[in-house]
Short mmCIF file of the C-alpha atoms (twelve columns), coordinates in Angstrom:
data_MODEL
# 
_entry.id   MODEL 
# 
loop_
_atom_site.group_PDB 
_atom_site.id 
_atom_site.type_symbol 
_atom_site.label_atom_id 
_atom_site.label_alt_id 
_atom_site.label_comp_id 
_atom_site.label_asym_id 
_atom_site.label_seq_id 
_atom_site.Cartn_x 
_atom_site.Cartn_y 
_atom_site.Cartn_z 
_atom_site.pdbx_PDB_model_num 
ATOM 1   C CA . MET A 1   -14.381 -8.507  -7.667  1 
ATOM 2   C CA . ASP A 2   -10.753 -9.111  -8.617  1 
ATOM 3   C CA . VAL A 3   -9.665  -5.572  -9.391  1 
ATOM 4   C CA . THR A 4   -6.250  -6.717  -10.619 1 
ATOM 5   C CA . ARG A 5   -8.125  -8.339  -13.500 1 
ATOM 6   C CA . THR A 6   -10.067 -5.213  -14.454 1 
ATOM 7   C CA . LEU A 7   -7.051  -2.914  -14.493 1 
ATOM 8   C CA . GLY A 8   -5.953  -3.792  -18.011 1 
ATOM 9   C CA . ASP A 9   -3.403  -6.422  -18.984 1 
ATOM 10  C CA . ASP A 10  -0.904  -4.010  -20.544 1 
ATOM 11  C CA . LEU A 11  -0.625  -1.686  -17.557 1 
ATOM 12  C CA . ARG A 12  -0.540  -4.552  -15.062 1 
ATOM 13  C CA . SER A 13  2.135   -6.288  -17.127 1 
ATOM 14  C CA . ASP A 14  4.194   -3.090  -17.255 1 
ATOM 15  C CA . VAL A 15  4.074   -2.760  -13.462 1 
ATOM 16  C CA . THR A 16  4.929   -6.438  -13.017 1 
ATOM 17  C CA . ARG A 17  7.956   -6.173  -15.298 1 
ATOM 18  C CA . LEU A 18  9.087   -2.992  -13.571 1 
ATOM 19  C CA . VAL A 19  8.912   -4.573  -10.125 1 
ATOM 20  C CA . LEU A 20  10.785  -7.664  -11.289 1 
ATOM 21  C CA . ASP A 21  13.450  -5.622  -13.096 1 
ATOM 22  C CA . ARG A 22  14.111  -2.920  -10.508 1 
ATOM 23  C CA . GLY A 23  12.823  -4.091  -7.152  1 
ATOM 24  C CA . TYR A 24  12.991  -7.879  -6.939  1 
ATOM 25  C CA . GLU A 25  15.738  -10.047 -5.502  1 
ATOM 26  C CA . ARG A 26  15.846  -13.729 -4.593  1 
ATOM 27  C CA . ARG A 27  18.466  -15.300 -2.325  1 
ATOM 28  C CA . SER A 28  19.141  -18.785 -1.040  1 
ATOM 29  C CA . GLU A 29  19.088  -17.440 2.535   1 
ATOM 30  C CA . PRO A 30  15.741  -15.925 3.614   1 
ATOM 31  C CA . PHE A 31  15.399  -12.182 4.173   1 
ATOM 32  C CA . ALA A 32  14.015  -10.901 7.471   1 
ATOM 33  C CA . LEU A 33  11.013  -8.749  6.563   1 
ATOM 34  C CA . SER A 34  9.843   -5.625  8.387   1 
ATOM 35  C CA . SER A 35  6.608   -7.493  9.094   1 
ATOM 36  C CA . GLY A 36  8.548   -9.987  11.190  1 
ATOM 37  C CA . GLY A 37  8.356   -12.822 8.668   1 
ATOM 38  C CA . PHE A 38  10.981  -14.336 6.407   1 
ATOM 39  C CA . SER A 39  11.107  -14.874 2.665   1 
ATOM 40  C CA . GLN A 40  13.649  -15.757 0.015   1 
ATOM 41  C CA . ASP A 41  11.848  -13.269 -2.234  1 
ATOM 42  C CA . TYR A 42  12.623  -9.645  -1.405  1 
ATOM 43  C CA . VAL A 43  10.724  -6.820  -3.115  1 
ATOM 44  C CA . ASP A 44  11.758  -3.187  -2.631  1 
ATOM 45  C CA . LEU A 45  9.060   -0.904  -4.062  1 
ATOM 46  C CA . ARG A 46  10.915  2.257   -3.040  1 
ATOM 47  C CA . ARG A 47  13.804  1.195   -5.229  1 
ATOM 48  C CA . THR A 48  11.303  0.264   -7.940  1 
ATOM 49  C CA . VAL A 49  9.857   3.813   -8.087  1 
ATOM 50  C CA . ALA A 50  13.131  5.709   -7.567  1 
ATOM 51  C CA . ARG A 51  13.185  6.973   -11.194 1 
ATOM 52  C CA . GLY A 52  10.649  9.557   -12.259 1 
ATOM 53  C CA . PRO A 53  9.105   7.597   -15.151 1 
ATOM 54  C CA . ASP A 54  8.798   4.483   -12.991 1 
ATOM 55  C CA . LEU A 55  7.116   6.435   -10.197 1 
ATOM 56  C CA . GLU A 56  4.685   7.902   -12.716 1 
ATOM 57  C CA . LEU A 57  3.847   4.445   -14.106 1 
ATOM 58  C CA . CYS A 58  3.045   3.057   -10.669 1 
ATOM 59  C CA . ALA A 59  1.039   6.132   -9.684  1 
ATOM 60  C CA . ARG A 60  -1.027  5.876   -12.879 1 
ATOM 61  C CA . ALA A 61  -1.605  2.195   -12.147 1 
ATOM 62  C CA . VAL A 62  -2.872  3.055   -8.655  1 
ATOM 63  C CA . VAL A 63  -5.237  5.665   -10.080 1 
ATOM 64  C CA . ARG A 64  -6.534  3.236   -12.714 1 
ATOM 65  C CA . THR A 65  -6.997  0.507   -10.099 1 
ATOM 66  C CA . LEU A 66  -9.079  2.790   -7.898  1 
ATOM 67  C CA . GLU A 67  -11.096 3.957   -10.899 1 
ATOM 68  C CA . ALA A 68  -11.742 0.347   -11.960 1 
ATOM 69  C CA . ALA A 69  -13.128 -0.346  -8.482  1 
ATOM 70  C CA . GLY A 70  -15.401 2.708   -8.696  1 
ATOM 71  C CA . ILE A 71  -13.635 4.453   -5.805  1 
ATOM 72  C CA . ASP A 72  -13.617 8.253   -5.690  1 
ATOM 73  C CA . PHE A 73  -11.435 9.984   -3.134  1 
ATOM 74  C CA . ASP A 74  -10.143 13.338  -1.954  1 
ATOM 75  C CA . VAL A 75  -6.838  12.324  -0.383  1 
ATOM 76  C CA . ILE A 76  -4.402  9.403   -0.447  1 
ATOM 77  C CA . GLY A 77  -1.582  8.430   1.879   1 
ATOM 78  C CA . GLY A 78  -0.352  6.076   4.549   1 
ATOM 79  C CA . MET A 79  2.575   5.321   6.825   1 
ATOM 80  C CA . THR A 80  5.790   7.142   6.063   1 
ATOM 81  C CA . MET A 81  7.729   6.355   4.073   1 
ATOM 82  C CA . GLY A 82  6.288   3.381   2.264   1 
ATOM 83  C CA . ALA A 83  3.291   5.368   1.077   1 
ATOM 84  C CA . ASP A 84  4.919   8.738   0.478   1 
ATOM 85  C CA . PRO A 85  6.417   8.680   -3.059  1 
ATOM 86  C CA . VAL A 86  3.387   7.156   -4.777  1 
ATOM 87  C CA . ALA A 87  0.868   9.195   -2.759  1 
ATOM 88  C CA . HIS A 88  2.677   12.391  -3.778  1 
ATOM 89  C CA . ALA A 89  2.725   11.286  -7.426  1 
ATOM 90  C CA . VAL A 90  -0.985  10.406  -7.384  1 
ATOM 91  C CA . ALA A 91  -1.720  13.867  -5.972  1 
ATOM 92  C CA . ILE A 92  0.235   15.476  -8.823  1 
ATOM 93  C CA . LEU A 93  -1.456  13.353  -11.493 1 
ATOM 94  C CA . THR A 94  -5.005  13.794  -10.207 1 
ATOM 95  C CA . GLY A 95  -5.024  17.173  -8.455  1 
ATOM 96  C CA . ARG A 96  -6.099  15.462  -5.237  1 
ATOM 97  C CA . ALA A 97  -4.300  15.789  -1.904  1 
ATOM 98  C CA . TRP A 98  -1.816  13.591  -0.024  1 
ATOM 99  C CA . TYR A 99  -1.141  12.885  3.627   1 
ATOM 100 C CA . SER A 100 1.551   11.018  5.555   1 
ATOM 101 C CA . VAL A 101 1.241   9.212   8.886   1 
ATOM 102 C CA . ARG A 102 4.270   9.500   11.167  1 
ATOM 103 C CA . LYS A 103 5.466   6.427   13.037  1 
ATOM 104 C CA . ALA A 104 4.942   8.381   16.272  1 
ATOM 105 C CA . THR A 105 3.370   11.686  17.291  1 
ATOM 106 C CA . LYS A 106 5.717   14.681  17.083  1 
ATOM 107 C CA . ASP A 107 7.044   15.863  20.441  1 
ATOM 108 C CA . HIS A 108 7.122   19.515  19.366  1 
ATOM 109 C CA . GLY A 109 5.056   22.100  17.484  1 
ATOM 110 C CA . ARG A 110 1.439   20.981  17.016  1 
ATOM 111 C CA . GLN A 111 2.351   17.453  18.163  1 
ATOM 112 C CA . GLN A 112 0.486   15.905  15.265  1 
ATOM 113 C CA . ARG A 113 0.952   12.494  13.763  1 
ATOM 114 C CA . ILE A 114 -0.536  13.157  10.316  1 
ATOM 115 C CA . GLU A 115 1.246   15.544  7.945   1 
ATOM 116 C CA . GLY A 116 0.043   17.017  4.666   1 
ATOM 117 C CA . ALA A 117 -3.666  17.415  4.001   1 
ATOM 118 C CA . THR A 118 -6.050  18.041  6.884   1 
ATOM 119 C CA . LEU A 119 -8.078  14.916  7.633   1 
ATOM 120 C CA . GLN A 120 -11.507 15.577  9.093   1 
ATOM 121 C CA . PRO A 121 -15.139 14.442  8.740   1 
ATOM 122 C CA . GLY A 122 -16.418 14.785  5.178   1 
ATOM 123 C CA . VAL A 123 -13.051 13.893  3.597   1 
ATOM 124 C CA . ARG A 124 -12.849 10.683  1.541   1 
ATOM 125 C CA . ALA A 125 -9.493  9.027   2.186   1 
ATOM 126 C CA . VAL A 126 -7.594  6.155   0.610   1 
ATOM 127 C CA . VAL A 127 -5.150  4.361   2.892   1 
ATOM 128 C CA . PHE A 128 -2.149  3.259   0.816   1 
ATOM 129 C CA . GLU A 129 1.032   1.207   1.218   1 
ATOM 130 C CA . ASP A 130 3.438   0.338   -1.587  1 
ATOM 131 C CA . THR A 131 3.829   -3.327  -0.561  1 
ATOM 132 C CA . VAL A 132 1.568   -5.359  1.727   1 
ATOM 133 C CA . SER A 133 2.714   -8.604  3.317   1 
ATOM 134 C CA . THR A 134 1.080   -9.073  6.734   1 
ATOM 135 C CA . GLY A 135 -0.611  -5.685  6.368   1 
ATOM 136 C CA . ARG A 136 0.849   -4.266  9.583   1 
ATOM 137 C CA . SER A 137 1.641   -0.781  8.244   1 
ATOM 138 C CA . LEU A 138 -1.566  -0.500  6.242   1 
ATOM 139 C CA . LEU A 139 -3.681  -1.524  9.219   1 
ATOM 140 C CA . GLU A 140 -1.872  0.895   11.538  1 
ATOM 141 C CA . ALA A 141 -2.402  3.747   9.087   1 
ATOM 142 C CA . TYR A 142 -6.074  2.816   8.828   1 
ATOM 143 C CA . GLU A 143 -6.554  3.010   12.590  1 
ATOM 144 C CA . VAL A 144 -4.822  6.412   12.804  1 
ATOM 145 C CA . VAL A 145 -6.701  7.868   9.836   1 
ATOM 146 C CA . GLN A 146 -10.095 6.514   10.850  1 
ATOM 147 C CA . ALA A 147 -9.734  8.214   14.241  1 
ATOM 148 C CA . THR A 148 -9.812  11.633  12.510  1 
ATOM 149 C CA . GLY A 149 -13.417 11.082  11.418  1 
ATOM 150 C CA . VAL A 150 -12.706 10.796  7.691   1 
ATOM 151 C CA . GLU A 151 -14.495 8.293   5.508   1 
ATOM 152 C CA . VAL A 152 -11.950 5.631   4.554   1 
ATOM 153 C CA . VAL A 153 -13.207 4.688   1.095   1 
ATOM 154 C CA . ALA A 154 -10.503 2.122   0.261   1 
ATOM 155 C CA . ALA A 155 -7.260  0.477   1.248   1 
ATOM 156 C CA . CYS A 156 -4.844  0.137   -1.650  1 
ATOM 157 C CA . THR A 157 -1.419  -1.265  -2.478  1 
ATOM 158 C CA . ILE A 158 0.756   -1.767  -5.519  1 
ATOM 159 C CA . LEU A 159 1.815   -5.287  -4.492  1 
ATOM 160 C CA . ASP A 160 -0.101  -7.659  -2.217  1 
ATOM 161 C CA . ARG A 161 2.169   -10.485 -1.063  1 
ATOM 162 C CA . GLY A 162 -0.410  -12.327 1.037   1 
ATOM 163 C CA . GLU A 163 -3.900  -13.793 1.085   1 
ATOM 164 C CA . ASP A 164 -5.713  -12.400 4.108   1 
ATOM 165 C CA . VAL A 165 -5.343  -8.604  4.315   1 
ATOM 166 C CA . GLY A 166 -8.123  -7.933  1.826   1 
ATOM 167 C CA . ALA A 167 -10.578 -10.007 3.850   1 
ATOM 168 C CA . ARG A 168 -9.619  -8.120  7.020   1 
ATOM 169 C CA . PHE A 169 -10.467 -4.790  5.436   1 
ATOM 170 C CA . ARG A 170 -13.615 -6.028  3.777   1 
ATOM 171 C CA . SER A 171 -14.829 -7.359  7.144   1 
ATOM 172 C CA . ARG A 172 -14.734 -3.733  8.286   1 
ATOM 173 C CA . GLY A 173 -16.638 -2.559  5.242   1 
ATOM 174 C CA . VAL A 174 -13.557 -1.093  3.523   1 
ATOM 175 C CA . PRO A 175 -12.847 -2.051  -0.114  1 
ATOM 176 C CA . TYR A 176 -9.320  -3.371  -0.670  1 
ATOM 177 C CA . VAL A 177 -7.567  -3.230  -4.055  1 
ATOM 178 C CA . ALA A 178 -4.121  -4.182  -5.343  1 
ATOM 179 C CA . VAL A 179 -2.441  -3.337  -8.635  1 
ATOM 180 C CA . ILE A 180 -0.629  -6.695  -8.706  1 
ATOM 181 C CA . THR A 181 -0.227  -9.666  -6.361  1 
ATOM 182 C CA . TYR A 182 2.428   -12.255 -5.584  1 
ATOM 183 C CA . ARG A 183 0.861   -14.410 -8.309  1 
ATOM 184 C CA . ASP A 184 1.816   -11.872 -10.977 1 
ATOM 185 C CA . LEU A 185 5.448   -12.057 -9.800  1 
ATOM 186 C CA . GLY A 186 5.402   -15.851 -9.604  1 
ATOM 187 C CA . ILE A 187 6.470   -15.955 -5.942  1 
ATOM 188 C CA . GLU A 188 5.081   -17.574 -2.798  1 
ATOM 189 C CA . PRO A 189 2.601   -15.720 -0.566  1 
ATOM 190 C CA . ILE A 190 3.513   -14.472 2.903   1 
ATOM 191 C CA . ASP A 191 1.288   -15.550 5.767   1 
ATOM 192 C CA . ALA A 192 -0.850  -12.858 7.420   1 
ATOM 193 C CA . PRO A 193 -0.647  -12.139 11.168  1 
ATOM 194 C CA . ALA A 194 -2.934  -13.956 13.569  1 
ATOM 195 C CA . LYS A 195 -6.134  -12.384 14.818  1 
ATOM 196 C CA . ALA A 196 -5.848  -11.007 18.334  1 
ATOM 197 C CA . PRO A 197 -7.305  -13.406 20.947  1 
ATOM 198 C CA . ASN A 198 -9.837  -10.863 22.205  1 
ATOM 199 C CA . GLY A 199 -11.078 -10.166 18.691  1 
ATOM 200 C CA . GLY A 200 -10.293 -6.480  19.063  1 
ATOM 201 C CA . GLY A 201 -7.646  -6.141  16.422  1 
ATOM 202 C CA . TRP A 202 -4.682  -7.918  14.893  1 
ATOM 203 C CA . THR A 203 -1.506  -9.421  16.236  1 
ATOM 204 C CA . LEU A 204 1.131   -7.514  14.259  1 
# 
């Protein structure tokens, strides 16, 4: 099912226009992306959602996208800080909880890697990232969150810039949904990372 087509044209169009107006830039020289790739099209979702009304719009679009896919959840989050603003806004809008995955385990206090809500068996979690290109951050968050024993009910993003990440999650039995894709922005897709030779994960 193409969830971007069940979201509703008006809301999807609003998000597309917002991303193009506030977060999109194209240059003649390619940008180096955090995923390790290069693209002349640069999209900054954190800049896109920096204003309160814009953050609310994107959070509502995420909620509607998950609802359209029939996904119910208790908590939403992902790698800091790409997931943080929207996850917090979704929690405010829905009354659900948020969590944030640190890039590394703390070296003090409780030495935990996940902040916010307690993740444990019986909790239904959405793994979220604002923009997905190769899927590196989303996949890392998934591995960390799954290790807590929660049920990962979906992986979700506002903007999917590639072709393969959805298939990688679905092969693990995890639904994958995006509010918009590179097609909505009229830009070229970014290639996904290669599968690890031993079949035990991804080359990020």
